[in-house]
mmCIF file of C-alpha atoms in Angstrom:
data_model
loop_
_atom_site.group_PDB
_atom_site.id
_atom_site.type_symbol
_atom_site.label_atom_id
_atom_site.label_comp_id
_atom_site.label_asym_id
_atom_site.label_seq_id
_atom_site.Cartn_x
_atom_site.Cartn_y
_atom_site.Cartn_z
ATOM 1 C CA MET A 172 -69.437 -31.800 -15.296
ATOM 2 C CA ARG A 173 -68.608 -31.294 -18.977
ATOM 3 C CA ALA A 174 -65.081 -30.030 -18.314
ATOM 4 C CA ILE A 175 -64.436 -32.938 -15.925
ATOM 5 C CA ARG A 176 -65.561 -35.422 -18.574
ATOM 6 C CA THR A 177 -63.246 -33.756 -21.094
ATOM 7 C CA GLN A 178 -60.366 -33.942 -18.623
ATOM 8 C CA TYR A 179 -60.864 -37.701 -18.201
ATOM 9 C CA LEU A 180 -60.962 -38.073 -21.990
ATOM 10 C CA LEU A 181 -57.683 -36.192 -22.442
ATOM 11 C CA ALA A 182 -55.877 -37.952 -19.586
ATOM 12 C CA PHE A 183 -56.662 -41.385 -20.943
ATOM 13 C CA ALA A 184 -55.940 -40.244 -24.496
ATOM 14 C CA VAL A 185 -52.397 -39.486 -23.323
ATOM 15 C CA MET A 186 -52.108 -43.038 -21.999
ATOM 16 C CA GLY A 187 -53.808 -44.481 -25.077
ATOM 17 C CA SER A 188 -51.154 -42.850 -27.224
ATOM 18 C CA LEU A 189 -48.252 -43.899 -25.033
ATOM 19 C CA LEU A 190 -48.893 -47.287 -23.428
ATOM 20 C CA PRO A 191 -49.380 -49.515 -26.498
ATOM 21 C CA TYR A 192 -46.264 -48.170 -28.211
ATOM 22 C CA LEU A 193 -43.855 -47.335 -25.367
ATOM 23 C CA PRO A 194 -42.229 -50.814 -25.219
ATOM 24 C CA LEU A 195 -41.796 -50.755 -29.007
ATOM 25 C CA PHE A 196 -40.347 -47.224 -28.897
ATOM 26 C CA LEU A 197 -37.840 -48.340 -26.265
ATOM 27 C CA GLN A 198 -37.013 -51.511 -28.181
ATOM 28 C CA GLN A 199 -36.287 -49.464 -31.316
ATOM 29 C CA ARG A 200 -33.957 -47.318 -29.214
ATOM 30 C CA GLY A 201 -31.951 -50.508 -28.568
ATOM 31 C CA LEU A 202 -33.034 -51.358 -25.011
ATOM 32 C CA SER A 203 -33.185 -54.953 -23.770
ATOM 33 C CA ASP A 204 -36.286 -56.447 -22.142
ATOM 34 C CA GLY A 205 -34.699 -55.961 -18.740
ATOM 35 C CA GLN A 206 -33.980 -52.294 -19.474
ATOM 36 C CA ILE A 207 -37.505 -51.804 -20.834
ATOM 37 C CA GLY A 208 -38.847 -53.207 -17.575
ATOM 38 C CA GLN A 209 -36.673 -50.798 -15.587
ATOM 39 C CA VAL A 210 -37.871 -47.784 -17.593
ATOM 40 C CA ILE A 211 -41.539 -48.752 -17.293
ATOM 41 C CA ALA A 212 -41.014 -49.424 -13.586
ATOM 42 C CA MET A 213 -40.489 -45.676 -13.211
ATOM 43 C CA THR A 214 -44.258 -45.342 -13.647
ATOM 44 C CA GLY A 215 -44.740 -47.298 -10.459
ATOM 45 C CA LEU A 216 -41.914 -45.526 -8.651
ATOM 46 C CA ALA A 217 -43.508 -42.189 -9.514
ATOM 47 C CA MET A 218 -46.856 -43.494 -8.250
ATOM 48 C CA ALA A 219 -45.091 -44.320 -4.995
ATOM 49 C CA LEU A 220 -43.833 -40.743 -4.666
ATOM 50 C CA THR A 221 -46.186 -38.048 -5.934
ATOM 51 C CA PRO A 222 -49.912 -38.960 -5.582
ATOM 52 C CA ALA A 223 -49.949 -38.813 -1.776
ATOM 53 C CA LEU A 224 -48.174 -35.448 -1.830
ATOM 54 C CA ALA A 225 -50.551 -34.137 -4.497
ATOM 55 C CA GLY A 226 -53.524 -35.392 -2.465
ATOM 56 C CA LEU A 227 -52.239 -33.615 0.639
ATOM 57 C CA LEU A 228 -51.803 -30.378 -1.317
ATOM 58 C CA ALA A 229 -55.301 -30.721 -2.820
ATOM 59 C CA ASP A 230 -56.799 -31.224 0.652
ATOM 60 C CA THR A 231 -54.967 -28.297 2.245
ATOM 61 C CA ARG A 232 -53.326 -25.608 0.124
ATOM 62 C CA PHE A 233 -53.961 -25.780 -3.624
ATOM 63 C CA SER A 234 -56.947 -26.386 -5.857
ATOM 64 C CA SER A 235 -57.033 -29.590 -7.858
ATOM 65 C CA ARG A 236 -57.377 -27.599 -11.079
ATOM 66 C CA ALA A 237 -54.099 -25.749 -10.391
ATOM 67 C CA LEU A 238 -52.306 -28.991 -9.567
ATOM 68 C CA LEU A 239 -53.668 -30.628 -12.718
ATOM 69 C CA GLY A 240 -52.361 -27.711 -14.781
ATOM 70 C CA CYS A 241 -48.865 -28.380 -13.428
ATOM 71 C CA VAL A 242 -49.277 -32.109 -14.085
ATOM 72 C CA TYR A 243 -50.137 -31.699 -17.761
ATOM 73 C CA GLY A 244 -47.547 -29.001 -18.427
ATOM 74 C CA LEU A 245 -44.610 -30.906 -16.926
ATOM 75 C CA ALA A 246 -45.712 -34.205 -18.485
ATOM 76 C CA GLY A 247 -45.825 -32.678 -21.970
ATOM 77 C CA LEU A 248 -42.359 -31.150 -21.604
ATOM 78 C CA SER A 249 -40.917 -34.478 -20.441
ATOM 79 C CA LEU A 250 -42.365 -36.357 -23.415
ATOM 80 C CA GLY A 251 -40.889 -33.776 -25.776
ATOM 81 C CA ALA A 252 -37.481 -34.298 -24.192
ATOM 82 C CA MET A 253 -37.862 -38.072 -24.418
ATOM 83 C CA LEU A 254 -38.239 -37.865 -28.196
ATOM 84 C CA GLY A 255 -34.677 -36.548 -28.385
ATOM 85 C CA ALA A 256 -33.231 -39.243 -26.107
ATOM 86 C CA HIS A 257 -31.441 -42.356 -27.376
ATOM 87 C CA ALA A 258 -29.222 -43.736 -24.592
ATOM 88 C CA PHE A 259 -30.667 -45.879 -21.809
ATOM 89 C CA LEU A 260 -29.873 -43.350 -19.072
ATOM 90 C CA THR A 261 -31.417 -40.380 -20.882
ATOM 91 C CA LEU A 262 -34.507 -42.421 -21.772
ATOM 92 C CA LEU A 263 -34.779 -43.497 -18.135
ATOM 93 C CA LEU A 264 -34.467 -39.930 -16.852
ATOM 94 C CA THR A 265 -36.844 -38.312 -19.343
ATOM 95 C CA PHE A 266 -39.514 -40.967 -18.889
ATOM 96 C CA SER A 267 -39.092 -40.646 -15.120
ATOM 97 C CA GLY A 268 -39.859 -36.945 -15.496
ATOM 98 C CA PHE A 269 -43.075 -37.765 -17.330
ATOM 99 C CA ALA A 270 -44.016 -40.492 -14.855
ATOM 100 C CA ILE A 271 -43.441 -38.299 -11.791
ATOM 101 C CA ALA A 272 -45.443 -35.447 -13.302
ATOM 102 C CA PHE A 273 -48.354 -37.575 -14.541
ATOM 103 C CA ALA A 274 -48.628 -40.001 -11.610
ATOM 104 C CA PRO A 275 -51.167 -37.977 -9.550
ATOM 105 C CA VAL A 276 -53.483 -37.290 -12.491
ATOM 106 C CA HIS A 277 -56.110 -39.983 -11.828
ATOM 107 C CA ALA A 278 -56.224 -39.457 -8.052
ATOM 108 C CA LEU A 279 -56.668 -35.709 -8.599
ATOM 109 C CA HIS A 280 -59.366 -36.295 -11.224
ATOM 110 C CA ASP A 281 -61.249 -38.691 -8.952
ATOM 111 C CA GLY A 282 -61.000 -36.425 -5.918
ATOM 112 C CA LEU A 283 -62.259 -33.467 -7.933
ATOM 113 C CA THR A 284 -65.121 -35.525 -9.374
ATOM 114 C CA PHE A 285 -66.351 -36.858 -6.019
ATOM 115 C CA SER A 286 -66.058 -33.386 -4.465
ATOM 116 C CA GLU A 287 -68.053 -31.824 -7.297
ATOM 117 C CA VAL A 288 -70.758 -34.506 -6.984
ATOM 118 C CA GLU A 289 -70.954 -33.798 -3.244
ATOM 119 C CA ARG A 290 -71.110 -30.027 -3.799
ATOM 120 C CA ARG A 291 -73.879 -30.382 -6.376
ATOM 121 C CA ALA A 292 -75.847 -32.688 -4.061
ATOM 122 C CA MET A 293 -75.654 -30.086 -1.272
ATOM 123 C CA ASN A 294 -77.138 -27.570 -3.712
ATOM 124 C CA GLY A 295 -79.930 -29.941 -4.730
ATOM 125 C CA LEU A 296 -78.406 -30.760 -8.126
ATOM 126 C CA ALA A 297 -78.221 -34.266 -9.569
ATOM 127 C CA SER A 298 -74.979 -35.626 -11.018
ATOM 128 C CA PRO A 299 -74.099 -38.661 -13.129
ATOM 129 C CA PRO A 300 -72.524 -41.536 -11.177
ATOM 130 C CA TYR A 301 -68.761 -41.954 -11.230
ATOM 131 C CA HIS A 302 -68.658 -44.693 -13.855
ATOM 132 C CA ARG A 303 -70.692 -42.548 -16.270
ATOM 133 C CA VAL A 304 -68.040 -39.831 -15.990
ATOM 134 C CA ARG A 305 -65.079 -42.212 -16.056
ATOM 135 C CA VAL A 306 -66.328 -43.811 -19.305
ATOM 136 C CA PHE A 307 -65.084 -40.730 -21.157
ATOM 137 C CA GLY A 308 -61.593 -41.862 -20.215
ATOM 138 C CA THR A 309 -62.253 -45.143 -21.982
ATOM 139 C CA VAL A 310 -63.327 -43.309 -25.119
ATOM 140 C CA GLY A 311 -60.229 -41.146 -24.837
ATOM 141 C CA PHE A 312 -57.982 -44.208 -24.705
ATOM 142 C CA ILE A 313 -59.476 -45.639 -27.912
ATOM 143 C CA LEU A 314 -59.300 -42.586 -30.170
ATOM 144 C CA PRO A 315 -55.504 -42.130 -30.385
ATOM 145 C CA SER A 316 -54.995 -45.889 -30.735
ATOM 146 C CA LEU A 317 -57.074 -45.857 -33.918
ATOM 147 C CA LEU A 318 -55.399 -42.706 -35.202
ATOM 148 C CA LEU A 319 -51.888 -43.990 -34.541
ATOM 149 C CA TYR A 320 -52.668 -47.296 -36.240
ATOM 150 C CA LEU A 321 -53.392 -45.401 -39.458
ATOM 151 C CA VAL A 322 -50.387 -43.103 -39.054
ATOM 152 C CA ILE A 323 -47.863 -45.854 -38.308
ATOM 153 C CA GLU A 324 -49.274 -48.124 -41.004
ATOM 154 C CA ALA A 325 -48.684 -45.263 -43.453
ATOM 155 C CA GLY A 326 -44.988 -45.392 -42.571
ATOM 156 C CA ALA A 327 -44.592 -42.984 -39.655
ATOM 157 C CA PRO A 328 -42.133 -44.025 -36.920
ATOM 158 C CA VAL A 329 -43.339 -45.149 -33.493
ATOM 159 C CA ASP A 330 -42.110 -41.749 -32.273
ATOM 160 C CA ALA A 331 -45.482 -40.432 -33.488
ATOM 161 C CA ALA A 332 -47.064 -41.976 -30.390
ATOM 162 C CA LEU A 333 -44.987 -39.824 -28.031
ATOM 163 C CA LEU A 334 -45.569 -36.718 -30.128
ATOM 164 C CA THR A 335 -49.329 -37.323 -29.974
ATOM 165 C CA ALA A 336 -49.202 -37.811 -26.196
ATOM 166 C CA ALA A 337 -47.267 -34.544 -25.774
ATOM 167 C CA ALA A 338 -49.838 -32.636 -27.855
ATOM 168 C CA LEU A 339 -52.668 -34.104 -25.763
ATOM 169 C CA CYS A 340 -50.902 -32.948 -22.595
ATOM 170 C CA LEU A 341 -51.035 -29.406 -23.984
ATOM 171 C CA LEU A 342 -54.787 -29.737 -24.575
ATOM 172 C CA GLY A 343 -55.168 -31.105 -21.044
ATOM 173 C CA LEU A 344 -53.340 -28.074 -19.675
ATOM 174 C CA LEU A 345 -55.695 -25.727 -21.514
ATOM 175 C CA ASN A 346 -58.818 -27.590 -20.342
ATOM 176 C CA THR A 347 -57.884 -27.273 -16.659
ATOM 177 C CA ARG A 348 -58.925 -23.623 -16.895
ATOM 178 C CA LEU A 349 -62.523 -24.806 -17.378
ATOM 179 C CA LEU A 350 -62.636 -27.151 -14.360
ATOM 180 C CA PRO A 351 -64.808 -26.248 -11.345
ATOM 181 C CA ARG A 352 -63.035 -24.397 -8.578
ATOM 182 C CA PRO A 353 -64.631 -25.891 -5.419
ATOM 183 C CA ASP A 354 -62.904 -29.022 -4.107
ATOM 184 C CA ASP A 355 -61.665 -30.621 -0.901
ATOM 185 C CA GLY A 356 -58.866 -28.095 -0.635
ATOM 186 C CA SER A 357 -61.272 -25.198 -0.177
ATOM 187 C CA PRO A 358 -61.161 -23.119 2.996
ATOM 188 C CA GLY A 359 -62.904 -24.736 5.886
ATOM 189 C CA THR A 360 -60.974 -28.000 6.014
ATOM 190 C CA THR A 361 -60.433 -28.598 9.722
ATOM 191 C CA ASP A 362 -57.887 -31.428 9.662
ATOM 192 C CA ARG A 363 -54.427 -29.829 9.593
ATOM 193 C CA LEU A 364 -52.815 -33.085 8.461
ATOM 194 C CA PRO A 365 -55.382 -35.067 6.445
ATOM 195 C CA THR A 366 -52.738 -37.674 5.570
ATOM 196 C CA SER A 367 -52.727 -38.973 9.157
ATOM 197 C CA THR A 368 -56.519 -39.314 9.142
ATOM 198 C CA ALA A 369 -56.342 -41.139 5.822
ATOM 199 C CA LEU A 370 -53.704 -43.566 7.123
ATOM 200 C CA ARG A 371 -55.859 -44.385 10.153
ATOM 201 C CA ALA A 372 -58.739 -45.175 7.808
ATOM 202 C CA PHE A 373 -56.545 -47.578 5.823
ATOM 203 C CA ALA A 374 -55.695 -49.453 9.030
ATOM 204 C CA ARG A 375 -59.209 -50.953 9.168
ATOM 205 C CA PRO A 376 -58.814 -54.734 8.688
ATOM 206 C CA ARG A 377 -61.064 -55.172 5.663
ATOM 207 C CA LEU A 378 -59.760 -52.094 3.884
ATOM 208 C CA LEU A 379 -56.195 -53.207 4.582
ATOM 209 C CA ALA A 380 -56.927 -56.690 3.200
ATOM 210 C CA TYR A 381 -58.511 -55.104 0.142
ATOM 211 C CA CYS A 382 -55.381 -53.044 -0.471
ATOM 212 C CA LEU A 383 -53.149 -56.126 -0.127
ATOM 213 C CA GLY A 384 -55.251 -58.002 -2.665
ATOM 214 C CA MET A 385 -55.187 -55.058 -5.053
ATOM 215 C CA PHE A 386 -51.417 -54.796 -4.596
ATOM 216 C CA LEU A 387 -51.079 -58.329 -5.979
ATOM 217 C CA LEU A 388 -53.409 -57.512 -8.870
ATOM 218 C CA MET A 389 -51.521 -54.331 -9.718
ATOM 219 C CA SER A 390 -48.203 -56.194 -9.689
ATOM 220 C CA SER A 391 -49.479 -58.828 -12.110
ATOM 221 C CA SER A 392 -51.278 -56.257 -14.259
ATOM 222 C CA SER A 393 -48.100 -54.232 -14.653
ATOM 223 C CA ALA A 394 -46.467 -57.301 -16.186
ATOM 224 C CA TYR A 395 -49.323 -57.549 -18.669
ATOM 225 C CA TYR A 396 -49.315 -53.872 -19.642
ATOM 226 C CA ALA A 397 -45.525 -53.722 -19.937
ATOM 227 C CA PHE A 398 -45.027 -56.802 -22.102
ATOM 228 C CA TYR A 399 -48.258 -57.516 -23.963
ATOM 229 C CA PRO A 400 -47.043 -55.367 -26.913
ATOM 230 C CA ARG A 401 -43.766 -57.337 -26.953
ATOM 231 C CA TYR A 402 -45.742 -60.587 -26.734
ATOM 232 C CA LEU A 403 -47.670 -59.578 -29.851
ATOM 233 C CA THR A 404 -44.696 -58.446 -31.935
ATOM 234 C CA ASP A 405 -41.945 -60.875 -30.866
ATOM 235 C CA GLU A 406 -41.200 -63.283 -33.726
ATOM 236 C CA ALA A 407 -40.665 -66.092 -31.213
ATOM 237 C CA VAL A 408 -44.193 -65.651 -29.826
ATOM 238 C CA VAL A 409 -47.086 -64.187 -31.903
ATOM 239 C CA GLY A 410 -45.023 -62.148 -34.364
ATOM 240 C CA ILE A 411 -47.456 -59.565 -35.776
ATOM 241 C CA ASP A 412 -46.453 -56.177 -37.207
ATOM 242 C CA SER A 413 -46.125 -53.302 -34.730
ATOM 243 C CA GLN A 414 -48.804 -51.117 -36.351
ATOM 244 C CA TRP A 415 -51.466 -53.596 -35.217
ATOM 245 C CA VAL A 416 -50.658 -53.233 -31.510
ATOM 246 C CA GLY A 417 -52.738 -50.114 -30.883
ATOM 247 C CA LEU A 418 -55.673 -51.459 -32.872
ATOM 248 C CA ILE A 419 -55.663 -54.755 -30.952
ATOM 249 C CA SER A 420 -55.532 -52.861 -27.660
ATOM 250 C CA SER A 421 -58.488 -50.734 -28.766
ATOM 251 C CA ILE A 422 -60.575 -53.915 -29.167
ATOM 252 C CA GLY A 423 -60.288 -54.555 -25.453
ATOM 253 C CA VAL A 424 -60.973 -50.933 -24.619
ATOM 254 C CA SER A 425 -64.087 -51.021 -26.831
ATOM 255 C CA VAL A 426 -65.349 -53.945 -24.739
ATOM 256 C CA GLU A 427 -64.525 -51.865 -21.675
ATOM 257 C CA ILE A 428 -67.075 -49.212 -22.689
ATOM 258 C CA PHE A 429 -69.969 -51.643 -22.235
ATOM 259 C CA PHE A 430 -68.715 -52.718 -18.808
ATOM 260 C CA MET A 431 -68.197 -49.087 -17.824
ATOM 261 C CA LEU A 432 -71.707 -48.042 -18.816
ATOM 262 C CA GLY A 433 -73.178 -51.118 -17.147
ATOM 263 C CA PHE A 434 -71.186 -50.896 -13.914
ATOM 264 C CA GLY A 435 -74.163 -49.789 -11.817
ATOM 265 C CA ARG A 436 -76.408 -52.501 -13.231
ATOM 266 C CA LEU A 437 -73.717 -55.174 -12.751
ATOM 267 C CA VAL A 438 -73.277 -54.186 -9.104
ATOM 268 C CA ARG A 439 -77.026 -54.327 -8.497
ATOM 269 C CA THR A 440 -77.223 -57.751 -10.178
ATOM 270 C CA LEU A 441 -74.054 -59.480 -8.919
ATOM 271 C CA THR A 442 -73.280 -57.398 -5.800
ATOM 272 C CA LEU A 443 -69.990 -55.545 -5.634
ATOM 273 C CA ARG A 444 -68.216 -58.596 -4.204
ATOM 274 C CA GLY A 445 -69.610 -60.855 -6.919
ATOM 275 C CA LEU A 446 -68.450 -58.477 -9.639
ATOM 276 C CA ILE A 447 -64.935 -58.304 -8.181
ATOM 277 C CA VAL A 448 -64.662 -62.101 -7.840
ATOM 278 C CA LEU A 449 -65.863 -62.580 -11.410
ATOM 279 C CA GLY A 450 -63.393 -59.958 -12.595
ATOM 280 C CA VAL A 451 -60.430 -61.590 -10.866
ATOM 281 C CA LEU A 452 -61.348 -64.961 -12.379
ATOM 282 C CA GLY A 453 -61.451 -63.282 -15.793
ATOM 283 C CA MET A 454 -58.009 -61.788 -15.209
ATOM 284 C CA VAL A 455 -56.603 -65.186 -14.241
ATOM 285 C CA ALA A 456 -58.099 -66.761 -17.363
ATOM 286 C CA ARG A 457 -56.683 -64.024 -19.584
ATOM 287 C CA LEU A 458 -53.127 -64.331 -18.274
ATOM 288 C CA LEU A 459 -53.032 -68.128 -18.222
ATOM 289 C CA LEU A 460 -54.385 -68.354 -21.767
ATOM 290 C CA LEU A 461 -51.653 -66.006 -22.966
ATOM 291 C CA GLY A 462 -49.014 -67.974 -21.110
ATOM 292 C CA LEU A 463 -50.099 -71.506 -21.966
ATOM 293 C CA TRP A 464 -51.679 -71.239 -25.417
ATOM 294 C CA VAL A 465 -49.676 -69.123 -27.863
ATOM 295 C CA HIS A 466 -51.750 -68.332 -30.943
ATOM 296 C CA PRO A 467 -52.724 -65.059 -32.684
ATOM 297 C CA ALA A 468 -56.430 -65.792 -32.163
ATOM 298 C CA VAL A 469 -55.867 -66.277 -28.422
ATOM 299 C CA ALA A 470 -53.694 -63.162 -28.184
ATOM 300 C CA VAL A 471 -56.475 -61.081 -29.726
ATOM 301 C CA GLY A 472 -59.430 -62.999 -28.269
ATOM 302 C CA THR A 473 -58.335 -62.496 -24.659
ATOM 303 C CA GLN A 474 -59.153 -58.815 -25.131
ATOM 304 C CA VAL A 475 -62.748 -59.758 -24.242
ATOM 305 C CA PHE A 476 -61.561 -59.919 -20.611
ATOM 306 C CA HIS A 477 -60.271 -56.359 -20.680
ATOM 307 C CA GLY A 478 -63.534 -54.704 -19.669
ATOM 308 C CA ILE A 479 -63.973 -56.595 -16.431
ATOM 309 C CA HIS A 480 -60.228 -56.277 -15.788
ATOM 310 C CA VAL A 481 -60.637 -52.496 -15.823
ATOM 311 C CA MET A 482 -63.701 -52.747 -13.554
ATOM 312 C CA VAL A 483 -61.585 -54.435 -10.890
ATOM 313 C CA ILE A 484 -58.375 -52.420 -11.256
ATOM 314 C CA HIS A 485 -59.528 -48.902 -12.103
ATOM 315 C CA VAL A 486 -63.266 -48.354 -11.462
ATOM 316 C CA ALA A 487 -64.133 -50.190 -8.238
ATOM 317 C CA PRO A 488 -61.152 -48.881 -6.184
ATOM 318 C CA PRO A 489 -62.093 -45.164 -6.294
ATOM 319 C CA VAL A 490 -65.683 -46.072 -5.400
ATOM 320 C CA LEU A 491 -64.581 -48.183 -2.423
ATOM 321 C CA ILE A 492 -61.938 -45.713 -1.245
ATOM 322 C CA ASN A 493 -64.431 -42.852 -1.466
ATOM 323 C CA ARG A 494 -66.811 -44.819 0.775
ATOM 324 C CA ALA A 495 -64.165 -44.791 3.501
ATOM 325 C CA ALA A 496 -63.127 -41.157 2.954
ATOM 326 C CA GLY A 497 -64.423 -37.923 4.413
ATOM 327 C CA PRO A 498 -64.630 -34.443 2.843
ATOM 328 C CA GLY A 499 -61.419 -33.250 4.515
ATOM 329 C CA TYR A 500 -59.174 -36.131 3.477
ATOM 330 C CA ARG A 501 -60.691 -37.622 0.306
ATOM 331 C CA SER A 502 -57.843 -36.597 -2.005
ATOM 332 C CA SER A 503 -55.306 -37.804 0.554
ATOM 333 C CA MET A 504 -56.905 -41.259 0.696
ATOM 334 C CA LEU A 505 -57.009 -41.530 -3.084
ATOM 335 C CA GLY A 506 -53.390 -40.368 -3.251
ATOM 336 C CA ILE A 507 -52.180 -42.815 -0.603
ATOM 337 C CA TYR A 508 -53.949 -45.682 -2.369
ATOM 338 C CA ALA A 509 -52.344 -44.648 -5.658
ATOM 339 C CA MET A 510 -48.962 -44.504 -3.938
ATOM 340 C CA GLY A 511 -49.071 -47.703 -1.913
ATOM 341 C CA VAL A 512 -51.013 -49.995 -4.233
ATOM 342 C CA ASN A 513 -50.683 -48.653 -7.759
ATOM 343 C CA GLY A 514 -47.199 -47.240 -7.307
ATOM 344 C CA ILE A 515 -45.255 -49.802 -5.340
ATOM 345 C CA GLY A 516 -47.198 -52.633 -6.980
ATOM 346 C CA ARG A 517 -46.168 -51.387 -10.413
ATOM 347 C CA VAL A 518 -42.530 -50.952 -9.397
ATOM 348 C CA ILE A 519 -42.223 -54.501 -8.126
ATOM 349 C CA GLY A 520 -44.316 -55.959 -10.931
ATOM 350 C CA SER A 521 -42.460 -54.163 -13.734
ATOM 351 C CA ILE A 522 -38.972 -54.939 -12.448
ATOM 352 C CA LEU A 523 -39.726 -58.615 -11.837
ATOM 353 C CA ALA A 524 -41.576 -58.836 -15.155
ATOM 354 C CA GLY A 525 -38.551 -57.512 -17.026
ATOM 355 C CA GLU A 526 -36.307 -60.142 -15.483
ATOM 356 C CA VAL A 527 -38.749 -62.981 -16.184
ATOM 357 C CA ALA A 528 -39.390 -61.723 -19.737
ATOM 358 C CA ASP A 529 -35.657 -61.944 -20.458
ATOM 359 C CA VAL A 530 -36.056 -65.692 -19.893
ATOM 360 C CA SER A 531 -39.555 -66.347 -21.269
ATOM 361 C CA LEU A 532 -42.420 -64.081 -22.308
ATOM 362 C CA THR A 533 -44.941 -66.915 -22.052
ATOM 363 C CA GLY A 534 -43.606 -67.864 -18.628
ATOM 364 C CA LEU A 535 -44.133 -64.268 -17.530
ATOM 365 C CA PHE A 536 -47.866 -64.386 -18.294
ATOM 366 C CA THR A 537 -48.266 -67.774 -16.608
ATOM 367 C CA ALA A 538 -46.569 -66.478 -13.455
ATOM 368 C CA ALA A 539 -48.696 -63.310 -13.523
ATOM 369 C CA GLY A 540 -51.845 -65.448 -13.691
ATOM 370 C CA CYS A 541 -50.769 -67.363 -10.584
ATOM 371 C CA VAL A 542 -50.077 -64.130 -8.668
ATOM 372 C CA THR A 543 -53.521 -62.838 -9.657
ATOM 373 C CA ALA A 544 -55.149 -65.992 -8.281
ATOM 374 C CA LEU A 545 -53.521 -65.341 -4.884
ATOM 375 C CA ALA A 546 -55.497 -62.097 -4.575
ATOM 376 C CA LEU A 547 -58.887 -63.798 -4.902
ATOM 377 C CA PRO A 548 -59.450 -64.863 -1.247
ATOM 378 C CA LEU A 549 -58.337 -61.465 0.077
ATOM 379 C CA LEU A 550 -60.758 -59.596 -2.165
ATOM 380 C CA ALA A 551 -63.629 -62.041 -1.656
ATOM 381 C CA TRP A 552 -63.372 -61.431 2.111
ATOM 382 C CA SER A 553 -62.777 -57.683 2.092
ATOM 383 C CA VAL A 554 -65.184 -56.342 -0.561
ATOM 384 C CA PRO A 555 -68.718 -55.698 0.767
ATOM 385 C CA GLY A 556 -71.447 -57.887 -0.682
ATOM 386 C CA ASP A 557 -73.965 -55.087 -1.194
ATOM 387 C CA ARG A 558 -75.592 -53.540 -4.224
ATOM 388 C CA ARG A 559 -75.014 -49.886 -3.358
ATOM 389 C CA LEU A 560 -72.931 -47.305 -5.191
ATOM 390 C CA GLU A 561 -72.358 -45.221 -2.106
ATOM 391 C CA ALA A 562 -69.748 -43.092 -3.805
ATOM 392 C CA ASP A 563 -72.369 -41.819 -6.200
ATOM 393 C CA ALA A 564 -74.478 -40.083 -3.590
ATOM 394 C CA GLY A 565 -76.400 -37.320 -5.255
ATOM 395 C CA SER A 566 -76.461 -39.004 -8.658
ATOM 396 C CA THR A 567 -79.636 -39.690 -10.509
ATOM 397 C CA GLU A 568 -81.069 -43.179 -10.485
ATOM 398 C CA GLN A 569 -81.637 -42.922 -14.208
ATOM 399 C CA ALA A 570 -77.962 -42.335 -14.807
ATOM 400 C CA GLU A 571 -76.940 -45.463 -12.931
ATOM 401 C CA SER A 572 -78.760 -47.878 -15.179
#
């Protein structure tokens, strides 16, 4: 599992380098808020295109490790090309190349992880639960944020963020050679079209309602991720210097580590449904505070909600989707979820967020908080109220605590 942990660390380190500084990079290239929203929306559009295809390939023809090698290689090349782009169209095209290449990375990681846990369990070997592997991604997100804070404060341009992300993609490519070979795409898969089986599974009423609720959350979250850096640095709002953006983001991610490590204990204490409801309420509070009470202390202090935000958006979904998946179509289900919920939700959220941000950044966060609140009844009904981590079958009880 060591190579899988390292792969999570590198994948999130790429995002930790890129996400906090991408809006500022685009702004310095002369793009308007609306254009920034359109560029960032390509992340969602890519999520709507490639994860399902990658999941199908992982379930049928190619190993996840080979697909991940392609992902990291193409993503790194696209970021290198983006550094040389200045016009809106070239920035849009080069970032689209990165987004399309990198979109399947988390679904492929998750599918490989769950398959490896299952394989080890069949051989009588214990494995850490999913959240104890995924926490390395959280650590990976923090490290480049701290490094880039020091580099940019010393006078380096924001371009350093993209250069760092490209270098991390190269390391990710090299690490794929160490990943385990067995996965859901191994010979013996009997379903010739696992995508159709996965789609039938998503048609179950509660799972469908869950996906609709998560679609709303992903749409509102995309507004937050796209424009929180602008909210911090805009002179008409908070107005802090750009070098602080990564450091402020790392505060929230540091809080996330404790939630990640305690995910199993929180589920056993609150139930899975209780944890999700609490998380959605925290997300609503975070967005409304940013929209209605503009102050540097509030802008930084709302990072305390980041950990439970990540629980709801990024940790619980793979666990719940894996419960509904079978060995022959696990990667397809994770890919379809990434496409339909993460992808299309981000496209709609980013485009609408860009238009609203052109009018009012504070109004954007208020509106996003209201959209988040709409998801609460759907998730409260659809998420099971149990205390099991079914996706972690074969993991040690000690590791869950």
